[in-house]
XYZ file of C-alpha atoms in Angstrom:
269
model
C 0.411 0.578 0.183
C 1.344 3.370 -0.651
C 1.898 6.585 1.116
C 2.123 8.683 -1.188
C 5.084 10.727 0.501
C 7.104 12.361 -1.468
C 5.011 10.235 -4.842
C 2.912 11.044 -7.911
C -0.647 9.309 -7.905
C 1.393 6.974 -9.784
C 3.627 5.957 -7.709
C 6.425 7.687 -8.946
C 9.394 9.784 -7.440
C 8.061 13.389 -7.361
C 11.444 15.412 -8.110
C 12.979 16.827 -5.026
C 13.548 20.434 -5.096
C 13.224 23.588 -7.742
C 15.926 26.897 -8.074
C 12.196 29.346 -6.900
C 12.125 27.529 -3.697
C 16.110 29.012 -2.987
C 15.298 30.742 0.005
C 17.315 34.629 0.213
C 20.057 33.896 2.034
C 21.502 31.268 -0.465
C 20.033 33.148 -3.815
C 23.537 35.000 -4.096
C 24.986 31.690 -3.505
C 23.664 30.044 -6.289
C 24.421 33.306 -8.533
C 28.190 33.009 -7.713
C 27.800 29.521 -7.976
C 26.767 29.225 -11.737
C 28.665 32.291 -12.784
C 32.289 30.454 -11.376
C 31.214 27.030 -12.987
C 30.929 28.847 -16.787
C 34.314 30.196 -15.087
C 36.144 27.653 -14.883
C 34.497 24.629 -16.809
C 32.936 26.404 -19.739
C 30.383 24.737 -22.752
C 33.318 23.159 -23.507
C 33.763 20.833 -20.479
C 30.447 21.408 -18.704
C 26.518 19.230 -19.715
C 24.754 20.005 -17.415
C 24.864 21.396 -13.434
C 22.144 20.597 -10.667
C 21.906 21.619 -7.631
C 20.853 18.655 -4.502
C 20.113 18.786 -0.934
C 18.974 21.271 1.202
C 19.809 24.410 -0.709
C 17.318 23.464 -4.065
C 14.806 22.232 -0.932
C 14.169 25.428 0.365
C 14.803 23.988 3.847
C 18.390 25.572 4.265
C 19.735 26.603 7.051
C 22.198 30.183 6.902
C 25.467 29.244 8.843
C 24.624 25.363 9.373
C 23.476 23.860 5.781
C 26.184 23.192 3.435
C 25.742 23.656 -0.972
C 25.738 20.666 -2.929
C 26.441 20.909 -6.094
C 26.788 17.711 -9.142
C 28.301 18.444 -12.118
C 27.797 16.444 -15.621
C 30.615 16.419 -17.555
C 30.877 15.999 -21.295
C 33.733 13.769 -20.689
C 34.828 11.529 -17.856
C 36.530 14.029 -14.675
C 39.912 14.620 -15.324
C 42.792 16.534 -12.607
C 41.781 19.798 -13.410
C 38.404 19.388 -13.724
C 38.602 18.333 -9.923
C 41.565 20.966 -9.647
C 38.945 23.667 -10.911
C 36.336 22.022 -8.458
C 38.030 22.814 -5.289
C 38.583 25.699 -6.562
C 35.317 26.869 -7.044
C 34.561 25.121 -3.313
C 37.249 26.882 -1.379
C 36.343 30.577 -3.301
C 32.204 30.082 -2.504
C 33.025 28.570 0.894
C 35.429 31.416 1.836
C 32.772 33.963 0.435
C 29.571 33.167 2.263
C 29.500 32.236 5.680
C 25.882 30.915 5.590
C 27.013 28.229 3.832
C 28.968 25.378 6.104
C 31.233 23.934 3.364
C 30.681 22.982 -0.143
C 30.554 19.719 -1.992
C 31.336 19.476 -5.990
C 30.755 15.908 -6.994
C 32.008 15.359 -10.424
C 30.776 12.782 -13.267
C 30.739 12.368 -16.720
C 27.450 11.863 -18.756
C 27.869 8.551 -20.053
C 27.980 7.314 -16.884
C 25.467 9.166 -15.278
C 23.225 7.682 -18.305
C 24.727 4.229 -18.294
C 22.752 1.054 -17.163
C 24.800 0.380 -14.031
C 24.017 3.793 -12.909
C 20.311 3.846 -13.667
C 18.700 2.697 -10.669
C 21.600 4.591 -8.731
C 22.697 7.745 -10.038
C 20.873 8.065 -12.290
C 18.012 7.795 -10.197
C 19.373 10.588 -7.835
C 20.209 12.848 -11.095
C 16.407 12.352 -12.190
C 15.004 12.120 -8.740
C 16.984 14.518 -5.811
C 19.672 17.271 -8.319
C 17.636 20.311 -9.171
C 18.933 21.371 -12.502
C 20.438 24.679 -12.486
C 22.380 25.192 -15.745
C 22.755 22.961 -19.503
C 20.110 20.517 -20.932
C 18.277 18.507 -18.061
C 19.767 14.485 -18.141
C 16.398 13.626 -16.049
C 14.303 14.105 -19.676
C 16.725 10.769 -20.876
C 16.271 8.662 -17.548
C 13.143 6.612 -16.642
C 10.543 7.154 -13.651
C 11.352 5.696 -10.737
C 9.637 3.655 -7.536
C 10.647 2.965 -4.161
C 11.698 -0.655 -5.037
C 14.187 -2.689 -3.701
C 16.146 -2.644 -6.567
C 16.011 1.248 -6.008
C 16.839 0.622 -2.123
C 20.152 -2.238 -3.096
C 21.162 -0.335 -5.906
C 20.933 3.345 -3.986
C 22.837 1.665 -0.905
C 23.468 -2.308 -0.957
C 26.847 -1.087 -0.410
C 27.906 -0.062 2.991
C 29.100 -3.198 3.953
C 31.991 -2.985 1.075
C 32.679 0.483 2.637
C 32.593 -0.345 6.588
C 36.187 -0.876 6.292
C 36.949 2.318 4.583
C 34.857 4.553 6.768
C 36.953 2.634 10.307
C 39.899 3.658 9.382
C 39.186 6.931 8.156
C 37.808 7.198 11.759
C 40.836 5.825 13.121
C 43.362 8.137 11.178
C 41.144 11.121 11.941
C 43.341 13.811 14.343
C 41.561 16.784 14.386
C 38.430 18.028 15.556
C 37.061 19.155 12.391
C 38.443 16.264 10.825
C 36.225 14.247 13.343
C 33.468 16.477 12.851
C 33.470 15.932 9.235
C 33.498 12.800 9.452
C 30.439 12.237 11.630
C 28.333 14.526 8.812
C 29.116 12.443 6.806
C 28.361 8.561 8.763
C 25.434 9.652 10.088
C 23.979 11.273 7.426
C 24.994 7.658 5.428
C 23.541 5.810 8.256
C 20.004 7.577 7.745
C 19.588 7.766 4.514
C 20.856 3.943 4.275
C 18.343 2.519 7.531
C 15.581 4.002 5.468
C 16.100 3.036 2.653
C 16.232 -0.260 3.786
C 12.432 0.319 4.690
C 11.600 2.640 1.866
C 10.062 -0.009 -0.129
C 7.547 -1.830 2.804
C 6.908 1.529 3.054
C 5.949 3.160 0.103
C 6.965 6.475 -0.278
C 10.100 9.057 0.014
C 11.803 11.283 2.111
C 15.083 13.114 2.570
C 14.519 14.943 5.187
C 16.954 12.911 8.447
C 14.357 13.611 11.527
C 11.539 12.212 9.526
C 13.698 9.314 7.524
C 15.048 8.170 10.960
C 11.261 7.849 12.363
C 9.839 6.469 9.275
C 12.773 3.434 10.101
C 12.008 3.379 14.179
C 8.556 2.249 13.248
C 10.190 -0.771 11.642
C 13.331 -1.319 13.873
C 11.876 -0.128 17.002
C 15.159 -1.535 18.961
C 17.389 0.137 16.240
C 15.031 3.221 16.704
C 16.970 5.513 19.325
C 20.314 5.073 17.731
C 19.423 5.716 14.430
C 17.507 9.080 15.903
C 20.808 9.865 16.985
C 22.924 9.825 14.148
C 20.005 12.115 12.110
C 20.902 14.691 15.354
C 24.503 14.205 14.611
C 24.481 14.499 10.600
C 22.940 18.166 11.410
C 24.586 18.746 14.418
C 28.108 16.641 14.398
C 29.908 19.059 16.505
C 27.422 18.768 18.906
C 28.514 14.672 19.252
C 31.933 14.054 19.397
C 31.978 10.514 21.120
C 28.880 9.192 18.553
C 31.029 8.480 15.605
C 33.209 5.313 16.963
C 29.363 4.598 18.536
C 28.000 4.047 15.129
C 30.717 2.767 13.273
C 30.572 -0.009 16.190
C 27.232 -0.661 17.013
C 24.862 1.025 14.106
C 26.222 0.163 11.388
C 27.377 -2.983 11.176
C 24.468 -3.962 12.541
C 22.165 -2.276 9.101
C 25.215 -3.696 6.516
C 23.809 -7.239 7.691
C 20.150 -6.554 7.703
C 20.540 -4.548 4.806
C 22.240 -7.816 2.538
C 19.596 -9.834 4.055
C 16.147 -8.316 3.037
C 17.818 -6.075 -0.429
C 21.197 -7.855 -1.178
C 24.309 -6.490 -2.152
C 25.195 -3.795 -4.526
C 26.862 -4.936 -7.380
C 30.848 -3.137 -6.779
C 31.597 -0.435 -10.155
C 34.540 -0.505 -12.542
């Protein structure tokens, strides 16, 4: 039975976000981003640009939220492309105190439209990304529903990534490093927990608090740990000890349960 949250009347995902939902404090940030992308990439390299996350959803909080960007390049990203992206990230992060960090993802168009990425990166672009510039790749992708296949392909690799996350946590020596890692790990676990139950719930949300609550309906024994992860995803510096707790407790259980319910996401080349 479909709950309808985040879906249209046919049970397909409604696309998140829109440029007209960007709140006033973040409008100049987005304008500067568009200008800098044109300056550093240009039409010869950049096929299309997208926003995702809280800024295009209109829920960003000044001084707390980050700016999330995905760029579809005409060819696979090069080191020069990555250097250009870092330059844009640094410039915007330094110029606008209303954003707490800028992250730019780079992918080639061919990969985004490829069959192996159809229910992972393709879904991400079509459903969770807001077009900023260039031709929208969503017109070349299918409509999506909250199915077990989508769950497997989006988050069925937590088990594979856990050793690397633990190694990063062990290597983090500064408060800033641990805070960044706590935010990333907490977000990953909340989103993985939500997609674990997404097909049963029959809907979609990107809201971390709601995601944790939906998860808790199906796994009450782990509900409070997931709520703690959702809180840390928003304010990681307030929970300095939680990173190790998550990686030793909730994360391994979640990885095993995900494999049991949805199976493993095939490795990408």
